[in-house]
Amino acid sequence: MSKDVRVGVFVCDCGTNIAGVVNVPEVVEYAKTLDYVVVADEGKWSCSVDYLTKLQGLIKEHDVNRVVVASCTPRTHEPLFKRATKDAGVNPYLLEFVSIREQVSWVHMKEPEIATEKAKDLIKMGVAKATLLEEGQEIKLPVKTDCMVIGGGIAGMNAALHIADQGFNAFIVEKEPQLGGLLNHICFISHDNHKIQSAEILKKKIDEIEAHPNVKVYTSAQIEEVDGYIGNYTVTLSTNGTNRKLDISTIIVATGMKEIEPEGQFEYGNDSRVVTQLQLEKLIGAWNAGHETGNVELHIPNTNLPIKDVAVINCVNSKNESRGCCHVGCHNSVKNAIALKTLNKDIRIHILYRDLSMIKEEGKALEEAKRLGVKFLRFPDDQYPEMKKENGNLKLKVYDILLGKEFEITTDLLVLTTGFTGNDGVDEIKGHLKVSTNSEGFFQESHVKLGPLEFPADGIALCGCAKTPTSFKESCEEGIGAAMRASIPMKNGYIEADGIVADIDLEDCNQCGLCFERCPYNAIQVDDDKQPEVVKALCKGCGLCSADCPKECISIVHYTDEQIIAQVEAALAENSEEKIIGFVCHWCALGGVDMAGVSRLQYPPNARLIRVMCSARVSIKMIQRAFDLGVAGVLVAGCEFPTCHYISGNYAAETRVRRAKRKLAKKGYDPDKLWNVWCSAADGPKFANTMREMVKQFL
Amino acid sequence: MNDSILVIGGGIAGINCALNAAKYGTKVYLVDDTASIGGMMARLDKTFPTNDCSICIEAPQMFDVDNHENIEILTNTEVRKVKKVNGKFKVKLMKRAKYVDEEKCTGCGACVEACPVSIPDEMDGKVGGVRKLVSMPFPQAVPNVVSVDPQCRHGEMRKDGACIGDCVVDCSQCRECPIALCVKACEKEGKKAITLWQANKNLNFEVKSIVVATGITNAKPAGDLLGYDVYENVITNVQFERLMNAGGPTAGEVIRPSDKKHAKKIAWIQCAGRGLAEGRGVPYCSKICCMIAAKQTIITKEHDPSVETTIFYNDLKAYGKGFWGFYQKAVDNGVRYVRARPYEVFEEPESKNLTLQYEDLETGELLKKEVELLVLSTGIIPNTRNKKLAKALKIELDHLGFFKEKDPLISPLETNVDGIYLCGGSMGPIDIAESVVQACAAAMKAVLRN
């Protein structure tokens, strides 16, 4: 430890919120007795402008270079004190925040003496950590302005145009010989029952793309290799046998989807009268050519078989054990039924369905179809229509729930509304970009709710049907939205990451590659010798790699093993048998702790909480150290499943706690004294109950 | 600064729109007419189809908004007038007084504890949430400051025991009230943040584009629909969500209004009132209610597996990624799905239980079902404030009252006024992920406009 360490401790009264319970002057006097502390002070409202000015003056006056603030909660006030510390000329990573309101005065309101002792303990822990803190800094990684869009369908084209409109370069990589994707196979699109020819929209978009000086299109192109990370990608493309390299900064995945061929179902593939919705689109397109509306005679192609009766079966290969709702089937079936009726008003159409998933504006199309005389029959989920051929005719037997009886329908054309799956080539792209897909062949976004347009790794956006089936309008919106996500780093010219990142000491590294495999953000890259390197701008600082590293050679800035263990040791220096060490993640677990505070839930004062960014940061070594020192119990608290701020850190933590229990048992400790709890930020009662329960069992 | 943009509505769409634009480098005014940003999502317990805790995932974003140097949050603020001049928008807003100095208030809550009057919380309705006349919207509110109910400030709550009952002076004339308990409590904390003499404030600035993100509203059941106004134990799905929420009025206990006992038999009626005559229900499918019901039943079962849950439904909407699997999870957890639309509800006078009469569509049988708590999934309707806002912005509403796009296919999210864009629930029923997508897209369009 450097001799120059000079700690300043600033304890807040928070009006009477803290000072009404905790004897703050006594705590301040106590802080002054701690090693390395050169100044300690009490502030009525530490977050007020007046006090911050005073705090900065004290820092300068006493040449303080480590700051400990004991007040409310870091979740709301840490940024403020970080700024104040920085403005006083001290690196903000040299600040340690101690929570004595949410964790002390609000939860031990009736025990002022015990609360005061706990506050002292927490400050002692904070000072112990602070003395070991090292400077950190935000990390910047330059990002240039070239973006590759994989897939030239409507989502990809919209994305590329919006990228290009900003003056950035967009390279569209399309595997087919022409742009347009699925739109090439669709006759017209409709919304609110207004329809537009797809070809018309497509032509307009392609014209725009071709006229745009910043968009470059590579058709019939394959991606051979993708190397690097945001700001620094090298992509090898092969187009018609020649290879070329693209240097790009960001990537947008817009690879679209394809219809599942219902091979072998309802005679599909054996009988030309059985087609899918996309094949029907093609037929409508052909029939439509030269005819606006009217009494068009329709025939099965290449035959003279007339079409007078059409049956449509929805949810073929959808809504079963392996696939969900195809999202676009109901609307497509109704839209195409209207198209057929428009071609020939006398055609009889039956749509056989399970549920009609027609939302708000689609309801109009449904009404229109009904008005035109399209008949709807609802079959039970577990009883699909049966088809047989009689004298060459297609006959369907279907039970209609609503009328409660069975119908037999003869049809000249059977249309199957089948589900969709991710496009060909998804697996290769998945490999190139190190991203995931789900069981239905669609790419998996970073967060189902709040990260719908990107992957966990920075710099790769996702849109349209590559993620899940979407309508035309939704695909357009997704493309534009993905352009926004990819543009932010390009517009800024860099990405900036918090300085809480991993740092690998290569001296002890045995190149096992575990960190590379475990990192949820692809922030650890390995070279050919499996030598790892942290791309600091991509690292989120969860600490999963550090806690798993078998050689203990990865440290996390602001959360090093030494710093955390110093907190454990400080907490357990006296009366360790009465104390419970709780490792809490910064997000939901600390949120739950704060909620217990805000709700004034009173629980026993035995807890000494240590904040980590993610529960995955907690290593077995830390837990064991607490047991070595005679702790009453240890709690590892993280986000409730499946929520985790770091994708899956809580799952990793759960596994590690199990391993830790085995290890503790081997060492002769009682593994049942190690608990974990997964709580949400609203789970104040859960946290308080856990504390009560632990104290009841161990003390 | 005329390169800035205005985002109207601070729900999850507005938050994402503002964050994206701000990170892009554009100055954003984020306006909400309630006391905190967060919108509908801040009131929810969980989100489908992953059962993520709603506020846990939203709060970090709210925090980012609060701390972003390019975003100015204006809560309690209404858009009054917008005028387009030379392609830019001159906007006039009014910030309604919170009677609190937002700079000084630290959200400590001393004033809330001191306030003697509790009134029903509008959002919680029948499930009995209460708030004080001075209150924090919810613990994670941004900005984290309290506000004083204007009714109290204007002396209208005196009959209910508001603390300045003895004061003979007309409040509105008084510069500094030394009597009010909240003022005293704040002063005791040494803050002087309650400023009862605070006036509404007009704000004027110029922006290059505007994004409307005013969100959705849950439909109120029309009058006696399925017993809603008549029987205590008939509630809406939003009220049920508040019951489930650990931060709600019952701290997450699913107890029914009549006797505060845990409900052991609960039924949901989907499409409640849908398609009924004008003013008696929602004439379209709101698409998210099926998944809300699946979520609510799964969580109910998680709280207590012995609770019997039944969903009466018509068409199942499981349209999004992972939604079908979520429905199956509900079925696997023992949730009973019945294809039927109950047409009559009676209350059992003693037990206050509800008896539903329905025809099972699959069997055609006329049946009865007795439950202890009945939840009506009433659908999503346009925000009532849309009309006024549309007038101020000179943009159109559709026949239902949602904002209308110029051309949904050719130019999605654009309105008939160049430079005004739409996203999220302002256009119709929508889920969170779709709102976020549209918010990103609207932000792109807004920042790109010259």
PDB file of C-alpha atoms in Angstrom, chain A residues 81-284:
ATOM      1  CA  PHE A  81     -20.271  12.453  -5.787  1.00  0.00           C
ATOM      2  CA  LYS A  82     -18.096  11.081  -8.594  1.00  0.00           C
ATOM      3  CA  ARG A  83     -18.462  14.368 -10.418  1.00  0.00           C
ATOM      4  CA  ALA A  84     -17.745  16.362  -7.266  1.00  0.00           C
ATOM      5  CA  THR A  85     -14.667  14.253  -6.567  1.00  0.00           C
ATOM      6  CA  LYS A  86     -13.444  14.718 -10.107  1.00  0.00           C
ATOM      7  CA  ASP A  87     -13.999  18.463  -9.925  1.00  0.00           C
ATOM      8  CA  ALA A  88     -11.887  18.540  -6.766  1.00  0.00           C
ATOM      9  CA  GLY A  89      -9.035  17.060  -8.739  1.00  0.00           C
ATOM     10  CA  VAL A  90      -9.294  13.481  -7.518  1.00  0.00           C
ATOM     11  CA  ASN A  91      -9.793  10.618  -9.947  1.00  0.00           C
ATOM     12  CA  PRO A  92     -13.462   9.570  -9.558  1.00  0.00           C
ATOM     13  CA  TYR A  93     -12.511   5.896  -9.333  1.00  0.00           C
ATOM     14  CA  LEU A  94     -10.913   6.741  -5.987  1.00  0.00           C
ATOM     15  CA  LEU A  95     -14.363   7.283  -4.448  1.00  0.00           C
ATOM     16  CA  GLU A  96     -16.046   4.631  -2.335  1.00  0.00           C
ATOM     17  CA  PHE A  97     -19.720   4.960  -1.471  1.00  0.00           C
ATOM     18  CA  VAL A  98     -21.095   3.648   1.814  1.00  0.00           C
ATOM     19  CA  SER A  99     -24.832   3.313   2.238  1.00  0.00           C
ATOM     20  CA  ILE A 100     -25.851   4.209   5.788  1.00  0.00           C
ATOM     21  CA  ARG A 101     -29.382   5.388   5.111  1.00  0.00           C
ATOM     22  CA  GLU A 102     -30.977   2.517   3.132  1.00  0.00           C
ATOM     23  CA  GLN A 103     -28.816  -0.058   4.918  1.00  0.00           C
ATOM     24  CA  VAL A 104     -28.760   1.442   8.412  1.00  0.00           C
ATOM     25  CA  SER A 105     -30.925   4.318   9.600  1.00  0.00           C
ATOM     26  CA  TRP A 106     -34.067   3.389   7.682  1.00  0.00           C
ATOM     27  CA  VAL A 107     -33.968  -0.298   8.554  1.00  0.00           C
ATOM     28  CA  HIS A 108     -32.841  -0.146  12.187  1.00  0.00           C
ATOM     29  CA  MET A 109     -34.918   2.835  13.251  1.00  0.00           C
ATOM     30  CA  LYS A 110     -35.603   1.602  16.766  1.00  0.00           C
ATOM     31  CA  GLU A 111     -32.034   0.612  17.633  1.00  0.00           C
ATOM     32  CA  PRO A 112     -29.985   3.822  17.426  1.00  0.00           C
ATOM     33  CA  GLU A 113     -26.968   2.410  19.251  1.00  0.00           C
ATOM     34  CA  ILE A 114     -26.736  -0.720  17.170  1.00  0.00           C
ATOM     35  CA  ALA A 115     -27.347   1.352  14.036  1.00  0.00           C
ATOM     36  CA  THR A 116     -24.484   3.655  14.995  1.00  0.00           C
ATOM     37  CA  GLU A 117     -22.175   0.666  15.469  1.00  0.00           C
ATOM     38  CA  LYS A 118     -23.217  -0.746  12.107  1.00  0.00           C
ATOM     39  CA  ALA A 119     -22.606   2.573  10.409  1.00  0.00           C
ATOM     40  CA  LYS A 120     -19.110   2.596  11.881  1.00  0.00           C
ATOM     41  CA  ASP A 121     -18.500  -0.923  10.624  1.00  0.00           C
ATOM     42  CA  LEU A 122     -19.676  -0.069   7.119  1.00  0.00           C
ATOM     43  CA  ILE A 123     -17.434   2.991   7.053  1.00  0.00           C
ATOM     44  CA  LYS A 124     -14.527   0.904   8.266  1.00  0.00           C
ATOM     45  CA  MET A 125     -15.181  -1.487   5.365  1.00  0.00           C
ATOM     46  CA  GLY A 126     -15.409   1.433   2.975  1.00  0.00           C
ATOM     47  CA  VAL A 127     -12.127   2.897   4.174  1.00  0.00           C
ATOM     48  CA  ALA A 128     -10.453  -0.533   3.955  1.00  0.00           C
ATOM     49  CA  LYS A 129     -11.474  -0.743   0.334  1.00  0.00           C
ATOM     50  CA  ALA A 130     -10.730   2.880  -0.415  1.00  0.00           C
ATOM     51  CA  THR A 131      -7.118   2.584   0.668  1.00  0.00           C
ATOM     52  CA  LEU A 132      -6.667  -0.059  -2.035  1.00  0.00           C
ATOM     53  CA  LEU A 133      -8.493   1.783  -4.793  1.00  0.00           C
ATOM     54  CA  GLU A 134      -6.608   2.658  -7.903  1.00  0.00           C
ATOM     55  CA  GLU A 135      -7.234   5.276 -10.529  1.00  0.00           C
ATOM     56  CA  GLY A 136      -9.415   4.339 -13.436  1.00  0.00           C
ATOM     57  CA  GLN A 137     -10.641   6.063 -16.500  1.00  0.00           C
ATOM     58  CA  GLU A 138     -13.357   5.892 -19.083  1.00  0.00           C
ATOM     59  CA  ILE A 139     -12.206   4.000 -22.120  1.00  0.00           C
ATOM     60  CA  LYS A 140     -12.694   5.229 -25.637  1.00  0.00           C
ATOM     61  CA  LEU A 141     -12.508   3.146 -28.772  1.00  0.00           C
ATOM     62  CA  PRO A 142     -12.555   4.925 -32.116  1.00  0.00           C
ATOM     63  CA  VAL A 143     -15.390   4.025 -34.469  1.00  0.00           C
ATOM     64  CA  LYS A 144     -15.428   5.045 -38.113  1.00  0.00           C
ATOM     65  CA  THR A 145     -18.451   5.539 -40.305  1.00  0.00           C
ATOM     66  CA  ASP A 146     -18.814   2.433 -42.446  1.00  0.00           C
ATOM     67  CA  CYS A 147     -21.593  -0.044 -41.826  1.00  0.00           C
ATOM     68  CA  MET A 148     -22.276  -3.428 -43.361  1.00  0.00           C
ATOM     69  CA  VAL A 149     -25.914  -4.419 -43.726  1.00  0.00           C
ATOM     70  CA  ILE A 150     -26.347  -8.165 -44.150  1.00  0.00           C
ATOM     71  CA  GLY A 151     -29.481  -8.760 -46.196  1.00  0.00           C
ATOM     72  CA  GLY A 152     -31.103  -6.534 -48.787  1.00  0.00           C
ATOM     73  CA  GLY A 153     -34.761  -7.032 -47.959  1.00  0.00           C
ATOM     74  CA  ILE A 154     -37.032  -4.204 -46.908  1.00  0.00           C
ATOM     75  CA  ALA A 155     -35.544  -4.022 -43.391  1.00  0.00           C
ATOM     76  CA  GLY A 156     -31.972  -4.009 -44.676  1.00  0.00           C
ATOM     77  CA  MET A 157     -32.713  -1.438 -47.388  1.00  0.00           C
ATOM     78  CA  ASN A 158     -34.401   0.899 -44.905  1.00  0.00           C
ATOM     79  CA  ALA A 159     -31.479   0.504 -42.530  1.00  0.00           C
ATOM     80  CA  ALA A 160     -28.930   1.189 -45.265  1.00  0.00           C
ATOM     81  CA  LEU A 161     -30.749   4.274 -46.536  1.00  0.00           C
ATOM     82  CA  HIS A 162     -30.971   5.798 -43.081  1.00  0.00           C
ATOM     83  CA  ILE A 163     -27.290   5.099 -42.466  1.00  0.00           C
ATOM     84  CA  ALA A 164     -26.399   6.612 -45.824  1.00  0.00           C
ATOM     85  CA  ASP A 165     -28.567   9.704 -45.322  1.00  0.00           C
ATOM     86  CA  GLN A 166     -26.237  10.707 -42.498  1.00  0.00           C
ATOM     87  CA  GLY A 167     -23.275  10.722 -44.830  1.00  0.00           C
ATOM     88  CA  PHE A 168     -21.993   7.348 -43.629  1.00  0.00           C
ATOM     89  CA  ASN A 169     -21.214   4.493 -45.992  1.00  0.00           C
ATOM     90  CA  ALA A 170     -23.577   1.523 -46.078  1.00  0.00           C
ATOM     91  CA  PHE A 171     -22.561  -1.726 -47.743  1.00  0.00           C
ATOM     92  CA  ILE A 172     -25.467  -4.051 -48.431  1.00  0.00           C
ATOM     93  CA  VAL A 173     -24.440  -7.688 -48.687  1.00  0.00           C
ATOM     94  CA  GLU A 174     -27.180  -9.759 -50.333  1.00  0.00           C
ATOM     95  CA  LYS A 175     -26.866 -13.457 -51.042  1.00  0.00           C
ATOM     96  CA  GLU A 176     -29.436 -13.433 -53.855  1.00  0.00           C
ATOM     97  CA  PRO A 177     -28.730 -11.917 -57.270  1.00  0.00           C
ATOM     98  CA  GLN A 178     -31.200  -9.092 -56.591  1.00  0.00           C
ATOM     99  CA  LEU A 179     -32.336  -6.871 -53.728  1.00  0.00           C
ATOM    100  CA  GLY A 180     -35.787  -7.144 -52.204  1.00  0.00           C
ATOM    101  CA  GLY A 181     -35.813 -10.362 -50.207  1.00  0.00           C
ATOM    102  CA  LEU A 182     -39.249 -11.742 -49.404  1.00  0.00           C
ATOM    103  CA  LEU A 183     -40.903  -8.783 -51.070  1.00  0.00           C
ATOM    104  CA  ASN A 184     -39.942 -10.323 -54.427  1.00  0.00           C
ATOM    105  CA  HIS A 185     -42.324 -13.168 -53.640  1.00  0.00           C
ATOM    106  CA  ILE A 186     -45.239 -11.120 -52.415  1.00  0.00           C
ATOM    107  CA  CYS A 187     -47.850  -9.689 -54.723  1.00  0.00           C
ATOM    108  CA  PHE A 188     -49.055  -6.777 -52.672  1.00  0.00           C
ATOM    109  CA  ILE A 189     -48.941  -5.593 -49.116  1.00  0.00           C
ATOM    110  CA  SER A 190     -51.764  -4.166 -47.112  1.00  0.00           C
ATOM    111  CA  HIS A 191     -52.347  -2.244 -43.932  1.00  0.00           C
ATOM    112  CA  ASP A 192     -55.646  -1.018 -42.638  1.00  0.00           C
ATOM    113  CA  ASN A 193     -57.031  -2.772 -45.735  1.00  0.00           C
ATOM    114  CA  HIS A 194     -55.243  -0.313 -48.018  1.00  0.00           C
ATOM    115  CA  LYS A 195     -53.036  -2.155 -50.425  1.00  0.00           C
ATOM    116  CA  ILE A 196     -50.004  -1.380 -52.522  1.00  0.00           C
ATOM    117  CA  GLN A 197     -48.270  -3.513 -55.137  1.00  0.00           C
ATOM    118  CA  SER A 198     -45.017  -4.832 -53.668  1.00  0.00           C
ATOM    119  CA  ALA A 199     -43.274  -4.342 -56.993  1.00  0.00           C
ATOM    120  CA  GLU A 200     -44.101  -0.664 -56.840  1.00  0.00           C
ATOM    121  CA  ILE A 201     -42.627  -0.180 -53.375  1.00  0.00           C
ATOM    122  CA  LEU A 202     -39.677  -2.365 -54.234  1.00  0.00           C
ATOM    123  CA  LYS A 203     -38.836  -0.445 -57.366  1.00  0.00           C
ATOM    124  CA  LYS A 204     -39.000   2.822 -55.491  1.00  0.00           C
ATOM    125  CA  LYS A 205     -36.672   1.572 -52.769  1.00  0.00           C
ATOM    126  CA  ILE A 206     -34.182   0.001 -55.171  1.00  0.00           C
ATOM    127  CA  ASP A 207     -34.119   3.216 -57.215  1.00  0.00           C
ATOM    128  CA  GLU A 208     -33.360   5.157 -54.045  1.00  0.00           C
ATOM    129  CA  ILE A 209     -30.613   2.711 -53.103  1.00  0.00           C
ATOM    130  CA  GLU A 210     -29.050   2.819 -56.542  1.00  0.00           C
ATOM    131  CA  ALA A 211     -29.165   6.587 -56.711  1.00  0.00           C
ATOM    132  CA  HIS A 212     -27.619   7.020 -53.274  1.00  0.00           C
ATOM    133  CA  PRO A 213     -23.939   7.858 -53.439  1.00  0.00           C
ATOM    134  CA  ASN A 214     -23.279   6.347 -50.004  1.00  0.00           C
ATOM    135  CA  VAL A 215     -24.837   2.924 -50.534  1.00  0.00           C
ATOM    136  CA  LYS A 216     -22.891   0.150 -52.192  1.00  0.00           C
ATOM    137  CA  VAL A 217     -24.655  -3.112 -52.970  1.00  0.00           C
ATOM    138  CA  TYR A 218     -22.990  -6.514 -53.292  1.00  0.00           C
ATOM    139  CA  THR A 219     -25.403  -9.096 -54.677  1.00  0.00           C
ATOM    140  CA  SER A 220     -24.800 -12.844 -54.925  1.00  0.00           C
ATOM    141  CA  ALA A 221     -22.408 -12.221 -52.090  1.00  0.00           C
ATOM    142  CA  GLN A 222     -21.307 -14.592 -49.361  1.00  0.00           C
ATOM    143  CA  ILE A 223     -19.596 -13.655 -46.140  1.00  0.00           C
ATOM    144  CA  GLU A 224     -16.469 -15.762 -45.801  1.00  0.00           C
ATOM    145  CA  GLU A 225     -14.990 -14.295 -42.682  1.00  0.00           C
ATOM    146  CA  VAL A 226     -15.594 -11.602 -40.076  1.00  0.00           C
ATOM    147  CA  ASP A 227     -12.700 -10.508 -37.928  1.00  0.00           C
ATOM    148  CA  GLY A 228     -12.531  -7.935 -35.159  1.00  0.00           C
ATOM    149  CA  TYR A 229     -15.000  -5.922 -33.145  1.00  0.00           C
ATOM    150  CA  ILE A 230     -16.865  -2.622 -33.228  1.00  0.00           C
ATOM    151  CA  GLY A 231     -14.893   0.081 -34.970  1.00  0.00           C
ATOM    152  CA  ASN A 232     -12.493  -2.464 -36.280  1.00  0.00           C
ATOM    153  CA  TYR A 233     -14.109  -5.184 -38.417  1.00  0.00           C
ATOM    154  CA  THR A 234     -12.536  -6.769 -41.461  1.00  0.00           C
ATOM    155  CA  VAL A 235     -15.015  -8.728 -43.536  1.00  0.00           C
ATOM    156  CA  THR A 236     -14.102 -11.057 -46.372  1.00  0.00           C
ATOM    157  CA  LEU A 237     -16.792 -11.274 -49.024  1.00  0.00           C
ATOM    158  CA  SER A 238     -16.974 -13.588 -51.948  1.00  0.00           C
ATOM    159  CA  THR A 239     -18.994 -12.434 -54.917  1.00  0.00           C
ATOM    160  CA  ASN A 240     -19.139 -14.664 -57.961  1.00  0.00           C
ATOM    161  CA  GLY A 241     -15.921 -16.380 -57.040  1.00  0.00           C
ATOM    162  CA  THR A 242     -13.869 -13.303 -56.288  1.00  0.00           C
ATOM    163  CA  ASN A 243     -12.914 -12.324 -52.776  1.00  0.00           C
ATOM    164  CA  ARG A 244     -12.813  -8.808 -51.475  1.00  0.00           C
ATOM    165  CA  LYS A 245     -12.256  -7.215 -48.104  1.00  0.00           C
ATOM    166  CA  LEU A 246     -14.430  -4.625 -46.395  1.00  0.00           C
ATOM    167  CA  ASP A 247     -13.178  -2.544 -43.494  1.00  0.00           C
ATOM    168  CA  ILE A 248     -16.202  -1.538 -41.498  1.00  0.00           C
ATOM    169  CA  SER A 249     -17.136  -0.283 -38.051  1.00  0.00           C
ATOM    170  CA  THR A 250     -20.632  -1.620 -37.432  1.00  0.00           C
ATOM    171  CA  ILE A 251     -22.905  -4.377 -38.693  1.00  0.00           C
ATOM    172  CA  ILE A 252     -26.663  -4.636 -39.141  1.00  0.00           C
ATOM    173  CA  VAL A 253     -28.122  -8.127 -39.460  1.00  0.00           C
ATOM    174  CA  ALA A 254     -31.249  -8.154 -41.640  1.00  0.00           C
ATOM    175  CA  THR A 255     -31.176 -11.637 -43.092  1.00  0.00           C
ATOM    176  CA  GLY A 256     -34.911 -12.212 -43.147  1.00  0.00           C
ATOM    177  CA  MET A 257     -36.817 -15.470 -43.045  1.00  0.00           C
ATOM    178  CA  LYS A 258     -38.182 -18.199 -45.281  1.00  0.00           C
ATOM    179  CA  GLU A 259     -41.420 -20.117 -45.449  1.00  0.00           C
ATOM    180  CA  ILE A 260     -41.291 -23.672 -44.139  1.00  0.00           C
ATOM    181  CA  GLU A 261     -42.251 -26.122 -46.904  1.00  0.00           C
ATOM    182  CA  PRO A 262     -44.981 -28.349 -45.479  1.00  0.00           C
ATOM    183  CA  GLU A 263     -43.447 -31.409 -47.131  1.00  0.00           C
ATOM    184  CA  GLY A 264     -45.749 -34.431 -46.963  1.00  0.00           C
ATOM    185  CA  GLN A 265     -48.589 -32.615 -45.223  1.00  0.00           C
ATOM    186  CA  PHE A 266     -51.975 -32.403 -46.956  1.00  0.00           C
ATOM    187  CA  GLU A 267     -50.431 -33.911 -50.118  1.00  0.00           C
ATOM    188  CA  TYR A 268     -48.185 -30.890 -50.462  1.00  0.00           C
ATOM    189  CA  GLY A 269     -45.486 -31.657 -52.997  1.00  0.00           C
ATOM    190  CA  ASN A 270     -47.530 -34.483 -54.552  1.00  0.00           C
ATOM    191  CA  ASP A 271     -50.448 -32.483 -55.824  1.00  0.00           C
ATOM    192  CA  SER A 272     -50.091 -29.185 -57.670  1.00  0.00           C
ATOM    193  CA  ARG A 273     -53.426 -28.060 -56.235  1.00  0.00           C
ATOM    194  CA  VAL A 274     -51.877 -27.789 -52.774  1.00  0.00           C
ATOM    195  CA  VAL A 275     -49.816 -24.619 -52.348  1.00  0.00           C
ATOM    196  CA  THR A 276     -48.393 -22.389 -49.631  1.00  0.00           C
ATOM    197  CA  GLN A 277     -49.388 -18.757 -49.079  1.00  0.00           C
ATOM    198  CA  LEU A 278     -46.222 -17.538 -50.818  1.00  0.00           C
ATOM    199  CA  GLN A 279     -46.959 -19.749 -53.810  1.00  0.00           C
ATOM    200  CA  LEU A 280     -50.485 -18.379 -53.869  1.00  0.00           C
ATOM    201  CA  GLU A 281     -49.014 -14.853 -53.905  1.00  0.00           C
ATOM    202  CA  LYS A 282     -47.156 -15.792 -57.052  1.00  0.00           C
ATOM    203  CA  LEU A 283     -50.319 -17.164 -58.661  1.00  0.00           C
ATOM    204  CA  ILE A 284     -52.286 -14.049 -57.748  1.00  0.00           C
TER     205      ILE A 284
END
